[in-house]
Coordinates of C-alpha atoms in Angstrom, one line a residue:
M1145 CA 25.0 -7.7 6.2
A1146 CA 22.7 -4.8 7.8
E1147 CA 19.6 -4.3 5.3
A1148 CA 19.9 -1.3 3.5
L1149 CA 17.5 1.5 1.7
V1150 CA 18.5 1.3 -2.0
F1151 CA 18.1 4.4 -4.0
Y1152 CA 18.0 4.6 -8.2
V1153 CA 19.1 7.3 -9.7
R1154 CA 20.7 9.5 -12.6
P1155 CA 24.1 8.5 -13.5
G1156 CA 26.1 11.1 -12.3
F1157 CA 24.1 12.6 -9.6
E1158 CA 24.7 10.1 -6.9
R1159 CA 26.7 12.7 -5.3
E1160 CA 23.2 14.6 -5.1
A1161 CA 21.2 11.8 -3.8
A1162 CA 23.1 11.4 -1.5
Q1163 CA 23.3 14.7 -0.3
E1164 CA 19.6 14.3 0.2
I1165 CA 19.5 11.1 1.5
M1166 CA 21.7 12.0 4.2
A1167 CA 19.4 15.4 5.0
E1168 CA 16.5 13.0 5.3
A1169 CA 17.9 11.0 7.6
A1170 CA 19.2 14.3 10.0
N1171 CA 15.7 15.1 10.0
A1172 CA 14.5 11.6 10.7
G1173 CA 17.7 11.8 13.6
I1174 CA 18.7 8.6 12.0
E1175 CA 22.8 8.2 11.4
G1176 CA 23.9 5.9 9.1
F1177 CA 26.2 6.7 6.1
V1178 CA 25.3 6.7 1.9
K1179 CA 27.7 4.8 -0.7
A1180 CA 27.2 6.4 -4.0
K1181 CA 30.0 5.4 -6.3
P1182 CA 29.8 8.2 -9.3
E1183 CA 28.0 7.3 -12.4
S1184 CA 27.2 4.0 -11.4
G1185 CA 23.4 4.8 -11.3
Y1186 CA 22.4 4.2 -7.7
A1187 CA 23.5 5.0 -3.9
V1188 CA 22.4 3.2 -0.8
F1189 CA 22.0 4.2 2.8
Q1190 CA 23.4 2.0 5.8
A1191 CA 22.1 3.2 9.7
H1192 CA 24.7 2.4 12.0
E1193 CA 22.2 1.2 14.3
P1194 CA 20.2 -2.0 13.0
G1195 CA 17.0 -1.4 12.1
G1196 CA 17.4 2.5 11.2
A1197 CA 17.1 2.0 7.2
G1198 CA 13.7 0.9 7.9
T1199 CA 12.7 3.5 9.7
L1200 CA 14.1 6.2 7.5
A1201 CA 12.3 4.8 4.9
E1202 CA 9.1 5.3 7.3
Q1203 CA 10.1 8.6 7.6
I1204 CA 10.5 9.3 3.6
D1205 CA 7.7 10.6 2.0
F1206 CA 9.1 9.5 -2.0
A1207 CA 6.9 12.2 -3.9
E1208 CA 8.7 14.6 -2.0
L1209 CA 12.5 13.9 -2.8
V1210 CA 14.3 15.1 -6.0
F1211 CA 16.9 13.3 -7.4
P1212 CA 16.2 9.3 -6.5
R1213 CA 13.7 7.6 -9.0
Q1214 CA 12.9 4.5 -6.5
M1215 CA 13.6 3.6 -3.3
V1216 CA 14.0 -0.1 -2.4
R1217 CA 13.8 -0.6 1.3
D1218 CA 14.6 -3.3 3.2
A1219 CA 17.4 -4.3 0.9
I1220 CA 20.2 -7.0 1.4
L1221 CA 23.2 -7.4 -0.7
V1222 CA 23.6 -11.0 -2.2
A1223 CA 27.0 -11.6 -3.4
D1224 CA 29.3 -14.3 -5.3
L1225 CA 26.2 -15.4 -6.8
P1226 CA 27.3 -19.3 -7.6
V1227 CA 27.3 -19.4 -11.6
G1228 CA 25.8 -22.6 -11.4
D1229 CA 22.7 -21.7 -9.4
R1230 CA 21.9 -17.8 -9.2
T1231 CA 19.2 -18.4 -8.2
G1232 CA 18.7 -20.1 -4.8
P1233 CA 20.4 -17.6 -3.2
I1234 CA 17.9 -14.9 -4.3
V1235 CA 15.2 -16.6 -3.3
A1236 CA 16.5 -17.2 -0.3
A1237 CA 16.8 -13.7 0.4
A1238 CA 13.4 -13.2 -0.9
R1239 CA 11.8 -15.3 1.6
E1240 CA 13.2 -13.0 4.7
R1241 CA 11.2 -10.3 2.9
G1242 CA 7.8 -12.5 2.7
T1243 CA 5.7 -14.9 0.9
Q1244 CA 3.7 -12.8 -0.8
F1245 CA 4.2 -9.6 -3.5
M1246 CA 2.5 -7.8 -5.9
G1247 CA 4.5 -8.3 -8.5
L1248 CA 8.7 -8.9 -9.3
H1249 CA 10.9 -6.3 -10.9
L1250 CA 14.3 -7.4 -12.2
D1251 CA 16.2 -4.1 -12.4
T1252 CA 19.7 -3.3 -13.2
P1253 CA 21.2 0.3 -12.8
D1254 CA 20.3 3.1 -16.0
T1255 CA 23.8 2.8 -17.4
N1256 CA 25.8 1.5 -20.7
D1257 CA 26.9 -1.4 -17.8
G1258 CA 23.0 -2.3 -16.7
K1259 CA 21.8 -2.1 -20.1
A1260 CA 24.3 -4.8 -21.0
L1261 CA 23.5 -6.4 -18.0
A1262 CA 20.0 -6.7 -18.2
S1263 CA 20.5 -8.6 -21.7
L1264 CA 22.2 -11.2 -19.7
I1265 CA 20.1 -11.6 -16.4
R1266 CA 16.6 -11.6 -18.7
P1267 CA 17.4 -15.6 -19.4
L1268 CA 17.2 -16.1 -15.4
M1269 CA 13.6 -15.1 -15.4
P1270 CA 11.6 -18.4 -16.1
H1271 CA 14.1 -19.6 -13.9
L1272 CA 13.4 -17.3 -11.2
D1273 CA 9.7 -18.1 -11.4
K1274 CA 9.9 -21.8 -11.2
A1275 CA 12.7 -21.6 -8.2
F1276 CA 10.0 -18.7 -6.4
A1277 CA 6.8 -20.7 -7.1
K1278 CA 8.4 -23.9 -5.2
A1279 CA 9.6 -22.0 -2.4
G1280 CA 5.5 -21.1 -2.1
I1281 CA 6.1 -17.7 -3.0
V1282 CA 3.2 -16.0 -4.7
F1283 CA 3.0 -12.9 -7.1
D1284 CA -0.7 -11.6 -6.7
Q1285 CA -1.9 -7.9 -6.7
A1286 CA -4.9 -8.5 -4.6
R1287 CA -2.4 -9.5 -1.9
S1288 CA 0.2 -7.4 -1.2
P1289 CA 1.1 -3.6 -1.6
D1290 CA 4.8 -4.7 -2.3
R1291 CA 6.3 -5.3 -4.8
L1292 CA 10.0 -7.8 -4.7
N1293 CA 12.8 -5.8 -6.7
V1294 CA 16.1 -7.8 -7.5
F1295 CA 18.6 -5.1 -8.3
F1296 CA 21.6 -6.9 -10.7
I1297 CA 24.6 -4.1 -9.7
G1298 CA 27.1 -7.0 -11.5
G1299 CA 26.7 -10.3 -12.7
N1300 CA 27.1 -12.0 -9.8
A1301 CA 25.9 -9.3 -7.1
C1302 CA 22.5 -7.9 -6.6
Y1303 CA 20.2 -6.2 -3.8
V1304 CA 17.3 -8.3 -3.1
G1305 CA 14.1 -5.8 -1.3
V1306 CA 10.8 -4.5 -1.7
S1307 CA 9.6 -1.1 -3.4
S1308 CA 5.8 -0.3 -2.7
L1309 CA 3.7 2.0 -4.5
A1310 CA 2.1 4.1 -1.7
N1311 CA 6.0 5.2 -1.1
G1312 CA 8.0 5.2 -4.8
S1313 CA 7.4 4.8 -8.4
S1314 CA 5.0 3.3 -10.4
W1315 CA 7.2 2.6 -13.0
P1316 CA 9.7 -0.1 -13.5
M1317 CA 13.1 1.2 -12.3
G1318 CA 11.3 4.6 -12.0
I1319 CA 11.3 4.9 -15.6
P1320 CA 8.5 6.0 -17.8
R1321 CA 7.3 4.2 -20.8
L1322 CA 6.6 7.2 -23.2
R1323 CA 6.8 7.7 -26.5
M1324 CA 7.3 10.0 -28.6
P1325 CA 4.2 11.7 -29.9
R1326 CA 3.9 11.9 -33.4
G1327 CA 3.0 15.5 -34.6
S1328 CA 4.9 17.0 -31.8
P1329 CA 7.4 19.8 -33.0
S1330 CA 10.2 18.5 -30.1
R1331 CA 11.0 16.0 -27.8
S1332 CA 10.9 18.2 -25.2
T1333 CA 7.2 17.4 -24.8
L1334 CA 8.2 14.3 -23.2
K1335 CA 9.5 16.5 -20.1
L1336 CA 6.1 18.1 -19.5
A1337 CA 4.4 14.8 -20.5
E1338 CA 6.1 12.9 -17.7
A1339 CA 5.8 15.6 -15.2
L1340 CA 2.2 15.8 -15.6
N1341 CA 1.9 12.1 -14.9
V1342 CA 4.5 12.5 -12.0
F1343 CA 2.9 15.5 -10.2
L1344 CA -0.7 14.9 -10.8
T1345 CA -3.0 12.1 -10.2
P1346 CA -5.5 11.4 -13.4
E1347 CA -8.3 12.7 -11.1
Q1348 CA -6.3 15.9 -10.2
A1349 CA -4.8 16.7 -14.1
E1350 CA -8.8 16.1 -14.7
R1351 CA -9.8 18.6 -12.5
R1352 CA -6.7 21.3 -12.9
M1353 CA -7.0 20.9 -16.8
Q1354 CA -10.0 21.6 -17.8
P1355 CA -10.6 22.0 -21.9
G1356 CA -11.1 25.4 -22.3
M1357 CA -8.7 26.7 -19.5
T1358 CA -6.1 28.9 -20.2
A1359 CA -2.0 28.6 -20.0
V1360 CA 0.7 30.7 -20.7
D1361 CA 4.0 28.7 -21.7
L1362 CA 6.9 30.9 -21.0
G1363 CA 9.7 30.2 -24.0
A1364 CA 7.6 28.0 -26.0
A1365 CA 9.1 27.5 -29.3
P1366 CA 9.3 26.2 -31.0
G1367 CA 6.2 24.5 -29.5
G1368 CA 6.7 20.7 -27.2
W1369 CA 5.1 22.1 -24.4
T1370 CA 2.6 23.9 -25.7
W1371 CA 1.9 20.7 -27.9
Q1372 CA 0.8 18.9 -24.5
L1373 CA -1.4 21.7 -23.3
V1374 CA -2.9 22.0 -26.9
Q1375 CA -3.7 18.0 -26.7
R1376 CA -5.8 18.9 -23.8
H1377 CA -8.2 21.1 -25.6
M1378 CA -6.5 24.4 -23.5
K1379 CA -6.1 27.4 -25.0
V1380 CA -2.2 28.6 -24.9
M1381 CA -0.5 31.8 -25.1
A1382 CA 2.7 30.9 -26.5
V1383 CA 5.3 33.9 -25.6
D1384 CA 8.6 33.4 -27.4
N1385 CA 10.5 35.5 -29.5
G1386 CA 12.0 32.7 -31.9
A1387 CA 9.3 31.1 -34.5
M1388 CA 6.6 28.5 -33.7
D1389 CA 5.7 25.4 -35.1
P1390 CA 2.8 26.0 -37.9
A1391 CA 1.1 23.3 -37.1
L1392 CA -0.2 24.6 -33.1
L1393 CA -0.9 27.6 -34.6
E1394 CA -3.1 26.1 -36.8
T1395 CA -5.2 24.8 -34.5
G1396 CA -6.4 27.6 -33.3
Q1397 CA -5.6 27.3 -29.7
V1398 CA -2.6 28.9 -29.8
K1399 CA -1.4 32.4 -29.8
H1400 CA 2.2 33.6 -30.5
R1401 CA 3.7 36.7 -28.7
R1402 CA 7.0 37.3 -29.3
E1403 CA 8.3 39.0 -26.3
D1404 CA 10.3 38.6 -23.4
G1405 CA 9.5 35.7 -21.1
F1406 CA 10.5 37.4 -17.9
K1407 CA 8.3 40.6 -19.2
Y1408 CA 5.3 39.0 -20.4
R1409 CA 2.1 40.1 -17.8
P1410 CA -0.9 37.8 -18.8
P1411 CA -4.0 40.3 -19.2
E1412 CA -6.4 38.5 -17.1
P1413 CA -5.3 35.9 -14.7
V1414 CA -5.1 31.9 -16.5
A1415 CA -5.0 28.9 -15.4
W1416 CA -1.8 27.5 -16.3
M1417 CA 1.8 28.9 -16.9
V1418 CA 4.4 26.9 -18.1
C1419 CA 8.3 27.3 -18.5
D1420 CA 11.5 25.5 -20.1
M1421 CA 13.3 28.6 -20.4
V1422 CA 17.5 28.6 -20.4
E1423 CA 18.5 31.0 -17.6
Q1424 CA 19.8 30.9 -14.2
P1425 CA 17.4 28.7 -12.1
S1426 CA 16.9 30.9 -9.4
R1427 CA 15.8 33.4 -11.6
I1428 CA 13.4 31.0 -13.0
A1429 CA 12.1 30.1 -9.5
E1430 CA 11.6 33.7 -8.8
L1431 CA 9.2 34.6 -12.4
A1432 CA 7.7 31.4 -11.3
A1433 CA 6.8 32.3 -7.6
R1434 CA 5.5 35.5 -8.8
W1435 CA 3.5 34.5 -11.1
I1436 CA 1.8 32.5 -8.5
R1437 CA 1.9 35.6 -5.6
D1438 CA 0.3 37.9 -8.0
G1439 CA -2.5 35.3 -8.8
W1440 CA -1.3 35.5 -12.5
C1441 CA -2.1 31.9 -12.6
K1442 CA -3.3 28.6 -10.2
D1443 CA -0.8 26.2 -11.4
T1444 CA 2.8 26.3 -12.8
I1445 CA 5.6 23.7 -14.1
F1446 CA 9.0 25.4 -14.7
N1447 CA 12.7 23.9 -15.4
L1448 CA 15.4 24.3 -13.3
K1449 CA 18.6 24.2 -15.3
L1450 CA 21.2 23.1 -12.8
P1451 CA 25.2 24.4 -12.7
M1452 CA 27.9 21.8 -12.9
K1453 CA 29.0 21.8 -9.1
K1454 CA 26.6 22.3 -6.3
R1455 CA 23.8 21.3 -7.8
W1456 CA 21.9 20.0 -4.6
E1457 CA 22.8 23.4 -2.8
E1458 CA 20.9 25.0 -6.3
V1459 CA 17.7 23.4 -5.2
Q1460 CA 18.1 24.6 -1.9
L1461 CA 18.6 28.1 -2.9
C1462 CA 15.9 27.8 -5.3
R1463 CA 13.4 26.6 -2.5
E1464 CA 14.3 29.5 -0.5
R1465 CA 13.9 32.1 -3.4
I1466 CA 10.8 30.5 -4.1
D1467 CA 9.3 31.0 -0.1
H1468 CA 11.0 34.4 0.0
V1469 CA 9.0 35.7 -3.2
L1470 CA 5.9 33.9 -1.7
G1471 CA 6.1 35.6 1.8
E1472 CA 2.7 34.4 3.2
V1473 CA 0.8 33.7 -0.1
P1474 CA 0.4 29.6 0.6
A1475 CA 1.4 27.2 -2.3
R1476 CA 2.8 23.4 -2.4
L1477 CA 6.4 23.1 -4.0
R1478 CA 7.2 19.6 -5.1
M1479 CA 10.4 19.1 -7.5
K1480 CA 12.1 15.7 -9.3
Q1481 CA 14.6 15.0 -11.4
L1482 CA 12.5 13.8 -14.1
Y1483 CA 13.7 10.7 -16.6
H1484 CA 13.7 12.9 -19.3
D1485 CA 15.4 15.5 -17.4
R1486 CA 19.4 16.1 -17.9
E1487 CA 21.3 19.0 -16.1
E1488 CA 18.1 20.1 -14.5
V1489 CA 15.2 19.4 -12.1
T1490 CA 11.3 20.1 -12.8
A1491 CA 9.3 22.0 -10.3
Y1492 CA 5.7 22.0 -9.7
L1493 CA 4.1 25.1 -7.7
M1494 CA 0.5 25.1 -7.0
A1495 CA -1.5 27.7 -5.0
L1496 CA -3.3 27.0 -2.3
D1497 CA -6.9 27.9 -0.9
P1498 CA -6.1 30.7 1.5
D1499 CA -7.3 28.4 4.4
D1500 CA -4.7 25.7 3.7
H1501 CA -1.3 26.4 4.8
T1502 CA 0.1 23.5 3.7
R1503 CA 3.7 24.1 2.4
S1504 CA 6.1 21.4 1.4

């Protein structure tokens, strides 16, 4: 069977991932098709021509993809694994991809069936370790930039391929391991925490979110996103007609304005605007773009609540609305469906220097 590209996705968003992957293939001039079973938690691209999937993997910038959580390239389906020796075919497929890898990931889809499958394949790990060692396959971070991924889609079938830190997620299965922090007034805080990890390197976060900077949180109540900003020692203007968590107000870093987030204007420019308001995605997209265009903030992270149908089309529409509002103002846009997102995607819009007209 031809090698493929395997993408891990949020269950229920396979169609949107397939549309995005096919758009990437069309832009790269590569013909092929995507297999994406609803609620399966993954999508598989196969090219019509040999080597096409590998070429597409080289063309894709994973950081710019919206719906995939992880990309596994050079993947081959190993089916009908014998019950008595499941390690043999897996090791043989791995050797075809090399003998030195950064690490080994045994993955499953992020579904109920996948979770049950994970408990079944976990005992396989020590047997695989022995089989890999016997076959001369070494796992050493210093020797390779690639990880070996064994992605089980059933008890007797898996894809064997590789992923990289340079063009993929650093988290196993693309899922961050974030704990609900004590003191945060809502679980939405994890959404912003993940977004900051996805969109900013530690160095960028340190430079762009310095203590004492001012941020505006539109639709702040009860304060899950505000809490993240306070933890970074920023001053926050929390804008919401609802009540804020009293503990946040007692920090002295938060001021509460009972006002409509669409009507609020900062008295002076601020460093950040964040927004998790429940509203039509196009309205939120235009609002965020206006904040950048008019110089009210330099960085903004905002959520786009997607409709039940035509979600990929809605994402594209929001991109177009943002470009239209920005006009000639240089800015960089990235979008991602985060693990902590549901029927939504999170976007990051960053103002660029006037001399830098790079726009994704």
